Coordinates of C-alpha atoms in Angstrom, one line a residue:
X62 CA -48.0 -29.1 23.4
X63 CA -46.1 -27.5 20.2
X64 CA -44.8 -24.6 19.4
X65 CA -47.7 -24.3 16.4
X66 CA -50.2 -26.0 18.1
X67 CA -53.4 -23.4 18.5
X68 CA -53.5 -24.3 21.8
X69 CA -50.2 -23.4 23.2
X70 CA -49.1 -22.9 27.5
X71 CA -47.6 -18.7 26.9
X72 CA -44.1 -20.2 27.3
X73 CA -44.5 -20.6 23.8
X74 CA -46.4 -17.9 23.1
X75 CA -43.1 -16.3 24.2
X76 CA -40.8 -18.5 22.4
X77 CA -42.9 -18.5 19.2
X78 CA -42.3 -14.3 19.2
X79 CA -38.8 -14.0 20.7
X80 CA -37.7 -17.0 17.7
X81 CA -40.2 -14.2 14.7
X82 CA -38.4 -11.4 16.5
X83 CA -34.9 -13.1 15.7
X84 CA -35.7 -13.7 12.1
X85 CA -37.2 -10.2 11.8
X86 CA -33.2 -9.7 12.5
X87 CA -32.5 -10.3 9.1
X88 CA -34.3 -7.5 7.0
X89 CA -33.7 -5.2 10.0
X90 CA -29.4 -5.8 9.6
X91 CA -30.7 -5.4 5.4
X92 CA -32.1 -1.7 6.4
X93 CA -28.4 -1.2 7.8
X94 CA -26.7 -2.1 4.7
X95 CA -28.8 0.1 2.8
X96 CA -27.8 2.6 5.1
X97 CA -24.1 2.3 4.7
X98 CA -25.0 1.5 1.2
X99 CA -26.5 5.3 0.0
X100 CA -24.4 7.2 2.9
X101 CA -21.2 5.7 0.3
X102 CA -23.0 7.3 -2.2
X103 CA -23.4 9.9 -0.9
X104 CA -19.8 10.7 -0.6
X105 CA -19.5 9.3 -3.9
X106 CA -21.7 12.3 -4.9
X107 CA -20.2 14.8 -2.9
X108 CA -16.6 14.4 -4.4
X109 CA -18.0 14.8 -7.7
X110 CA -19.9 18.6 -7.2
X111 CA -16.6 19.4 -5.2
X112 CA -14.5 18.1 -8.1
X113 CA -12.4 20.9 -9.2
X114 CA -13.6 22.8 -7.1
X115 CA -10.3 22.1 -4.7
X116 CA -10.4 19.5 -1.4
X117 CA -9.6 20.2 2.1
X118 CA -6.9 23.1 2.4
X119 CA -4.1 22.6 5.0
X120 CA -2.0 26.2 5.4
X121 CA 2.0 26.4 5.6
X122 CA 4.3 28.6 5.5
X123 CA 6.2 31.0 4.1
X124 CA 9.5 29.7 4.8
X125 CA 12.5 31.5 4.0
X126 CA 15.4 28.5 2.0
X127 CA 18.4 29.7 1.7
X128 CA 21.8 27.7 -0.1
X129 CA 24.7 27.7 1.1
X130 CA 27.9 25.9 0.7
X131 CA 29.0 23.5 2.7
X132 CA 32.1 20.9 2.3
X133 CA 31.8 17.3 2.7
X134 CA 34.2 15.0 3.5
X135 CA 34.0 11.0 1.9
X136 CA 37.1 8.3 2.2
X137 CA 37.4 6.0 -0.7
X138 CA 39.6 3.3 -1.8
X139 CA 42.5 3.9 -4.5
X140 CA 45.0 0.9 -4.7
X141 CA 43.9 -0.6 -2.1
X142 CA 44.5 2.1 0.3
X143 CA 42.3 4.0 2.2
X144 CA 41.7 7.5 0.8
X145 CA 39.8 10.9 2.6
X146 CA 38.5 13.6 0.2
X147 CA 36.4 16.4 0.5
X148 CA 34.2 18.6 -2.2
X149 CA 31.8 21.2 -2.0
X150 CA 27.8 20.4 -2.1
X151 CA 24.5 22.9 -2.6
X152 CA 22.6 22.7 1.1
X153 CA 19.7 24.5 2.7
X154 CA 19.9 26.4 5.2
X155 CA 15.2 26.9 6.3
X156 CA 14.7 29.8 8.0
X157 CA 11.5 29.8 10.4
X158 CA 10.2 32.9 10.6
X159 CA 10.1 34.8 14.0
X160 CA 6.2 36.2 13.7
X161 CA 3.7 35.5 11.4
X162 CA 0.4 37.3 11.6
X163 CA -2.4 35.7 9.2
X164 CA -5.5 36.4 8.9
X165 CA -7.9 34.2 7.0
X166 CA -12.1 35.4 5.9
X167 CA -13.7 31.8 5.2
X168 CA -17.0 32.4 2.7
X169 CA -18.7 29.0 2.7
X170 CA -21.4 27.9 0.4
X171 CA -24.0 25.0 -0.1
X172 CA -23.5 23.2 -3.2
X173 CA -26.5 20.5 -4.5
X174 CA -26.5 17.6 -7.1
X175 CA -29.7 16.0 -6.7
X176 CA -30.8 15.1 -3.3
X177 CA -26.9 15.7 -2.1
X178 CA -25.3 18.9 -1.0
X179 CA -22.0 20.1 -0.2
X180 CA -20.5 22.8 1.6
X181 CA -17.6 24.5 0.0
X182 CA -15.5 27.4 1.1
X183 CA -13.5 30.1 -0.6
X184 CA -10.4 31.4 1.6
X185 CA -9.1 34.5 1.9
X186 CA -5.5 34.8 3.9
X187 CA -3.1 37.6 3.9
X188 CA -0.4 38.0 7.2
X189 CA 2.9 39.3 7.2
X190 CA 6.0 36.7 7.8
X191 CA 9.0 38.8 9.7
X192 CA 12.6 37.0 9.4
X193 CA 16.0 37.7 10.8
X194 CA 19.2 35.5 10.3
X195 CA 19.5 34.1 14.0
X196 CA 22.8 35.2 16.4
X197 CA 23.6 31.6 16.9
X198 CA 24.0 30.8 12.8
X199 CA 27.5 29.2 13.4
X200 CA 26.1 26.4 15.8
X201 CA 24.7 25.3 12.7
X202 CA 28.1 25.5 10.7
X203 CA 26.7 28.0 8.7
X204 CA 28.1 31.7 7.5
X205 CA 26.9 34.6 6.4
X206 CA 29.6 33.9 3.4
X207 CA 28.6 30.6 2.5
X208 CA 24.9 31.7 1.7
X209 CA 24.0 32.7 -1.8
X210 CA 21.4 34.8 -0.1
X211 CA 20.4 36.6 -3.9
X212 CA 19.1 32.9 -5.4
X213 CA 16.9 32.8 -1.9
X214 CA 13.2 31.4 -1.9
X215 CA 10.4 31.8 -0.7
X216 CA 8.1 28.9 -0.4
X217 CA 4.0 29.2 0.7
X218 CA 2.2 25.3 1.0
X219 CA -1.1 24.2 0.0
X220 CA -2.8 21.3 0.0
X221 CA -4.3 21.8 -3.5
X222 CA -2.6 24.3 -5.2
X223 CA -6.3 23.5 -7.6
X224 CA -8.0 25.8 -5.4
X225 CA -6.2 28.7 -6.5
X226 CA -8.5 31.4 -8.0
X227 CA -9.3 35.0 -9.0
X228 CA -6.6 37.6 -8.7
X229 CA -2.6 36.3 -8.6
X230 CA -1.1 35.9 -4.8
X231 CA 0.3 39.1 -4.2
X232 CA 4.3 38.4 -1.9
X233 CA 6.4 41.3 -1.7
X234 CA 9.1 41.6 0.5
X235 CA 10.7 45.0 1.3
X236 CA 7.5 47.0 -1.0
X237 CA 8.8 45.4 -4.1
X238 CA 6.2 42.9 -5.4
X239 CA 7.7 39.1 -5.9
X240 CA 7.0 36.7 -9.2
X241 CA 5.5 33.7 -8.2
X242 CA 6.3 29.8 -9.8
X243 CA 4.2 26.7 -9.6
X244 CA 5.6 23.7 -6.6
X245 CA 7.9 24.6 -4.6
X246 CA 5.6 24.3 -1.0
X247 CA 6.6 22.9 2.6
X248 CA 7.2 19.3 3.7
X249 CA 3.6 19.6 5.8
X250 CA 1.8 20.3 2.6
X251 CA 3.5 17.0 0.7
X252 CA 5.7 20.0 -0.9
X253 CA 2.2 21.2 -2.9
X254 CA 2.0 24.9 -3.1
X255 CA 3.6 28.1 -4.9
X256 CA 6.9 29.5 -4.3
X257 CA 9.3 32.5 -5.6
X258 CA 12.9 33.6 -5.3
X259 CA 14.3 36.6 -3.7
X260 CA 17.0 38.6 -3.0
X261 CA 17.7 38.4 0.8
X262 CA 20.5 39.9 0.7
X263 CA 19.0 42.5 3.1
X264 CA 18.5 39.5 6.0
X265 CA 22.7 39.7 6.7
X266 CA 21.7 43.0 8.1
X267 CA 17.9 43.7 8.9
X268 CA 15.2 41.6 9.1
X269 CA 13.0 41.8 6.3
X270 CA 9.5 41.5 6.4
X271 CA 7.2 39.5 4.0
X272 CA 3.7 40.2 2.8
X273 CA 1.4 38.4 1.6
X274 CA -2.4 37.5 0.1
X275 CA -3.8 34.7 -1.6
X276 CA -7.5 33.6 -2.0
X277 CA -8.5 29.5 -2.7
X278 CA -11.6 26.8 -2.4
X279 CA -11.4 24.1 -0.4
X280 CA -14.1 22.0 0.6
X281 CA -14.9 20.4 4.0
X282 CA -12.0 21.9 6.2
X283 CA -9.4 24.3 6.5
X284 CA -6.3 23.3 8.6
X285 CA -2.6 25.9 9.4
X286 CA 0.2 24.5 10.2
X287 CA 2.2 27.2 12.1
X288 CA 6.1 27.1 11.8
X289 CA 6.9 30.4 13.1
X290 CA 8.7 31.5 16.4
X291 CA 5.0 32.7 17.0
X292 CA 2.5 32.3 14.8
X293 CA -1.0 34.4 15.2
X294 CA -4.2 33.4 13.5
X295 CA -7.4 35.0 13.2
X296 CA -9.9 33.7 11.4
X297 CA -13.4 34.6 11.1
X298 CA -16.7 32.7 9.2
X299 CA -20.6 33.6 8.8
X300 CA -20.9 29.7 8.9
X301 CA -22.4 28.7 12.4
X302 CA -21.5 25.8 12.6
X303 CA -17.5 25.5 12.7
X304 CA -15.7 22.2 14.7
X305 CA -12.4 23.3 16.3
X306 CA -9.5 20.4 15.8
X307 CA -6.3 19.4 15.1
X308 CA -3.4 20.1 17.7
X309 CA -4.4 23.0 18.6
X310 CA -7.9 24.1 20.1
X311 CA -8.0 29.3 19.9
X312 CA -6.8 30.9 22.4
X313 CA -10.2 33.0 22.0
X314 CA -13.3 31.9 20.1
X315 CA -17.0 32.6 19.5
X316 CA -19.3 31.1 17.9
X317 CA -23.2 32.8 16.7
X318 CA -26.6 32.4 14.3
X319 CA -24.2 35.2 12.4
X320 CA -21.1 32.6 12.0
X321 CA -17.6 32.8 14.1
X322 CA -14.7 34.3 15.2
X323 CA -11.5 32.5 16.2
X324 CA -7.7 33.9 17.4
X325 CA -5.5 30.9 17.0
X326 CA -1.7 31.8 18.8
X327 CA 1.3 29.6 18.8
X328 CA 5.1 29.4 19.4
X329 CA 7.9 27.2 18.2
X330 CA 8.1 25.6 21.7
X331 CA 5.0 23.8 21.5
X332 CA 6.1 22.9 18.2
X333 CA 9.2 21.1 19.4
X334 CA 11.3 22.3 16.2
X335 CA 14.0 25.3 16.4
X336 CA 13.5 28.5 14.0
X337 CA 16.7 27.0 11.6
X338 CA 17.5 23.7 10.3
X339 CA 20.0 22.6 7.8
X340 CA 19.8 19.5 4.4
X341 CA 20.7 18.7 1.4
X342 CA 19.6 20.5 -1.6
X343 CA 15.5 19.6 -2.2
X344 CA 12.8 21.1 -3.8
X345 CA 9.7 19.4 -5.4
X346 CA 9.4 19.5 -9.5
X347 CA 8.8 23.2 -9.3
X348 CA 10.0 24.7 -12.8
X349 CA 14.2 25.8 -14.0
X350 CA 15.7 26.5 -11.1
X351 CA 18.8 29.1 -11.3
X352 CA 22.0 27.9 -12.8
X353 CA 24.4 26.7 -10.1
X354 CA 27.8 28.0 -9.0
X355 CA 30.4 26.2 -11.3
X356 CA 32.5 23.9 -9.7
X357 CA 29.9 22.9 -7.0
X358 CA 27.7 20.2 -7.0
X359 CA 24.5 19.6 -5.7
X360 CA 24.1 17.2 -3.4
X361 CA 20.8 14.7 -3.6
X362 CA 17.8 15.6 -1.9
X363 CA 16.4 14.4 1.7
X364 CA 13.9 11.0 2.5
X365 CA 10.6 13.2 3.5
X366 CA 9.3 14.2 6.2
X367 CA 6.0 13.5 8.2
X368 CA 3.5 16.5 8.5
X369 CA 3.6 17.7 11.6
X370 CA 1.0 19.7 14.5
X371 CA -1.7 21.8 12.9
X372 CA -4.5 24.1 13.6
X373 CA -8.0 22.8 12.2
X374 CA -11.5 24.3 11.1
X375 CA -14.4 21.7 9.7
X376 CA -16.8 23.7 8.5
X377 CA -19.6 20.8 10.4
X378 CA -23.3 19.8 8.7
X379 CA -25.3 20.6 11.4
X380 CA -27.3 16.8 10.5
X381 CA -26.0 14.2 9.4
X382 CA -28.8 12.3 8.1
X383 CA -27.0 9.3 7.6
X384 CA -25.8 9.0 10.8
X385 CA -28.4 9.1 12.8
X386 CA -30.4 6.7 10.2
X387 CA -27.7 4.4 11.4
X388 CA -28.3 4.7 15.9
X389 CA -32.4 4.8 14.8
X390 CA -32.5 1.3 13.2
X391 CA -29.6 0.0 16.6
X392 CA -32.7 0.9 18.7
X393 CA -35.3 -1.5 15.9
X394 CA -34.9 -4.2 18.0
X395 CA -36.1 -2.5 20.6
X396 CA -39.3 -1.6 18.5
X397 CA -40.2 -5.4 18.0
X398 CA -39.2 -6.0 21.4
X399 CA -42.0 -3.9 23.0
X400 CA -44.3 -4.0 20.6
X401 CA -44.9 -8.1 20.6
X402 CA -44.5 -7.6 24.3
X403 CA -47.7 -6.0 24.1
X404 CA -49.4 -8.7 22.1
X405 CA -48.2 -11.2 23.7
X406 CA -49.1 -10.3 27.2
X407 CA -53.0 -9.3 25.2
X408 CA -52.5 -13.0 24.2
X409 CA -51.6 -14.9 27.1
X410 CA -53.5 -12.0 29.8
X411 CA -56.0 -10.9 27.2
X412 CA -57.0 -14.4 26.0
X413 CA -56.9 -12.6 22.3
X414 CA -55.0 -14.9 19.9
X415 CA -52.3 -13.8 18.1
X416 CA -50.9 -16.0 15.2
X417 CA -47.4 -16.0 14.1
X418 CA -48.7 -14.6 10.9
X419 CA -49.7 -11.8 12.6
X420 CA -46.7 -11.2 14.4
X421 CA -44.6 -11.4 11.7
X422 CA -46.7 -8.8 9.9
X423 CA -46.1 -6.0 12.7
X424 CA -42.9 -6.5 12.6
X425 CA -42.0 -6.2 8.9
X426 CA -44.7 -3.0 9.5
X427 CA -41.4 -1.7 11.8
X428 CA -38.6 -2.4 10.2
X429 CA -40.3 -0.1 7.3
X430 CA -40.3 2.9 9.1
X431 CA -36.8 2.2 9.3
X432 CA -36.9 2.3 5.1
X433 CA -39.5 5.2 5.1
X434 CA -37.1 7.8 7.4
X435 CA -33.9 7.0 5.3
X436 CA -35.9 7.9 2.3
X437 CA -37.6 11.2 3.3
X438 CA -35.2 12.4 4.6
X439 CA -32.6 12.0 1.7
X440 CA -35.2 14.7 0.0
X441 CA -37.4 16.2 3.5
X442 CA -34.9 16.0 6.3
X443 CA -34.4 14.4 9.3
X444 CA -37.1 15.5 11.8
X445 CA -39.8 16.5 8.9
X446 CA -39.0 12.7 7.4
X447 CA -38.8 11.6 11.1
X448 CA -42.5 12.9 12.0
X449 CA -44.2 11.3 8.9
X450 CA -42.3 8.2 9.1
X451 CA -43.3 7.6 12.3
X452 CA -46.6 8.9 12.1
X453 CA -47.5 6.4 8.6
X454 CA -46.8 2.9 10.9
X455 CA -48.4 3.9 13.6
X456 CA -51.4 4.8 12.0
X457 CA -50.9 1.4 9.8
X458 CA -49.8 -0.6 13.0
X459 CA -53.0 0.7 14.4
X460 CA -55.7 0.0 12.2
X461 CA -54.2 -4.0 11.7
X462 CA -54.4 -3.7 15.7
X463 CA -57.8 -2.8 15.7
X464 CA -58.7 -6.8 13.4
X465 CA -56.0 -8.3 15.2
X466 CA -57.0 -7.9 18.9
X467 CA -60.5 -7.1 18.0
X468 CA -60.7 -4.0 20.0
X469 CA -59.7 -0.5 19.2
X470 CA -59.4 0.3 22.6
X471 CA -56.6 -2.5 22.0
X472 CA -55.7 -1.2 18.7
X473 CA -55.2 2.6 20.9
X474 CA -53.1 1.1 23.7
X475 CA -50.7 0.0 20.7
X476 CA -51.1 3.2 18.9
X477 CA -50.1 4.4 22.5
X478 CA -47.2 1.9 23.1
X479 CA -45.9 3.2 19.9
X480 CA -45.9 7.0 19.8
X481 CA -44.8 6.8 22.8
X482 CA -41.4 4.6 21.9
X483 CA -41.3 7.5 18.5
X484 CA -41.1 10.2 20.7
X485 CA -38.4 8.3 23.3
X486 CA -36.0 7.4 20.3
X487 CA -36.1 10.9 19.4
X488 CA -34.5 12.1 22.4
X489 CA -32.4 9.4 22.1
X490 CA -30.7 10.2 18.6
X491 CA -30.4 14.3 19.8
X492 CA -28.7 13.5 23.6
X493 CA -26.6 10.6 22.3
X494 CA -24.8 10.5 26.3
X495 CA -27.8 9.9 27.9
X496 CA -28.6 7.4 25.4
X497 CA -27.7 4.2 27.2
X498 CA -28.9 5.6 30.9
X499 CA -32.4 6.6 29.2
X500 CA -32.7 3.4 27.3
X501 CA -31.5 1.1 30.1
X502 CA -34.6 2.7 32.1
X503 CA -36.8 1.7 29.7
X504 CA -35.6 -1.8 29.8
X505 CA -36.3 -1.6 33.0
X506 CA -39.6 -0.3 33.9
X507 CA -40.5 -2.8 30.9
X508 CA -39.0 -6.5 32.7
X509 CA -40.9 -4.6 35.9
X510 CA -43.6 -4.4 33.9
X511 CA -44.0 -7.5 33.2
X512 CA -42.9 -9.2 36.0
X513 CA -45.8 -7.4 37.8
X514 CA -48.4 -8.3 34.8
X515 CA -47.8 -11.8 35.0
X516 CA -46.7 -12.8 38.3
X517 CA -49.7 -15.2 39.0
X518 CA -49.2 -16.5 34.9
X519 CA -48.2 -20.0 35.1
X520 CA -45.9 -19.9 31.7
X521 CA -45.7 -23.7 30.9
X522 CA -50.5 -24.6 31.4
X523 CA -52.2 -24.2 28.7
X524 CA -54.4 -21.8 27.1
X525 CA -57.8 -22.7 29.0
X526 CA -55.2 -23.6 32.5
X527 CA -53.2 -20.3 32.3
X528 CA -56.8 -18.1 31.9
X529 CA -57.6 -20.3 35.0

């Protein structure tokens, strides 16, 4: 008794249904690839929308960088004899602020192009930083008399300075406005940002306070690389869907439909770094520096260092339709399996013959659901697309089942089964944490039902003998 003979045994019918289900893996996998391709197109389109606006931004600083003279010794060979020589080079003392108090207001905006949408933002930053000469400066081998305090630099880091817009950044020390220069950021931002030369002579006798304010644009997320002895960062925004990430979380936060507020506080002990560091003179391309002193060489720049810790805030889209469609597609076999199981039971128990072509057409309709879901979701949103696509497929398969099963009552059972499956799938997509539990219980219930309904069925007998 062959697999494709007219009088197949129940076991052969089960094998046929399984075989067709396996064949449907090909279009189901193609749908998954389509979702991935559309997601890549969406990311490309979003990058195009945000182009020129500013990328994801990370702020850092300010840092006070003071050049100082240091003596270095080196051993050279002259006339087959080692000779020790000393020379003076310029090195840099980098001073982190004792206290940094930052306030940031993030104003998000949705920008669209065709069916694609991206969230961009404008951020207004204001704050102040207090610098003080360390009491244990001598431990670093640096004397105040060797410092060129009048040639100090105040550096601010920003990963994508193209985002700076509106009124130029304002920086002042001791009430005196400073003229800013491009480049010369911090290591945490890849040396991107802006800086100013400042006369820090007053630092030898008392702390100095730098006040600053600037606005910039970005998209996706905003982060801060804290570098002070005590960094306080207050953030507020009308965006109701923030995601707090990074190395540090806010000590206080409030999220509502009207937006969010967050307060960070990070100390240098948590950062694992000192407020003072020394090294060879360095600096990215940032315009012509002040002329060096005569008779003093400038040491070569040190190797680049990696970024440190940060506190990050993502402006999350509440619904990522591509990830949800992708997850829904992974449940495709569940739909095919349950529907084929219902047809199989009507065949082997109810005596209604279901051909291989009819299995195939019903399965293709089930796969088509995910294509419709993706197509509609890009235009009208996920929830509305889900209702529309599922209603269409339920109606199509119910009407076709009425012809295949020779009964609207039996077709109504198929329609009710599909409706229940789509409802359960939506719940699974909404409750990601419990999806495995719910799916496992569904499979257990289905297996128990099949075992009960076929407990007296002879799977190896012919059609007439099995129904006898």
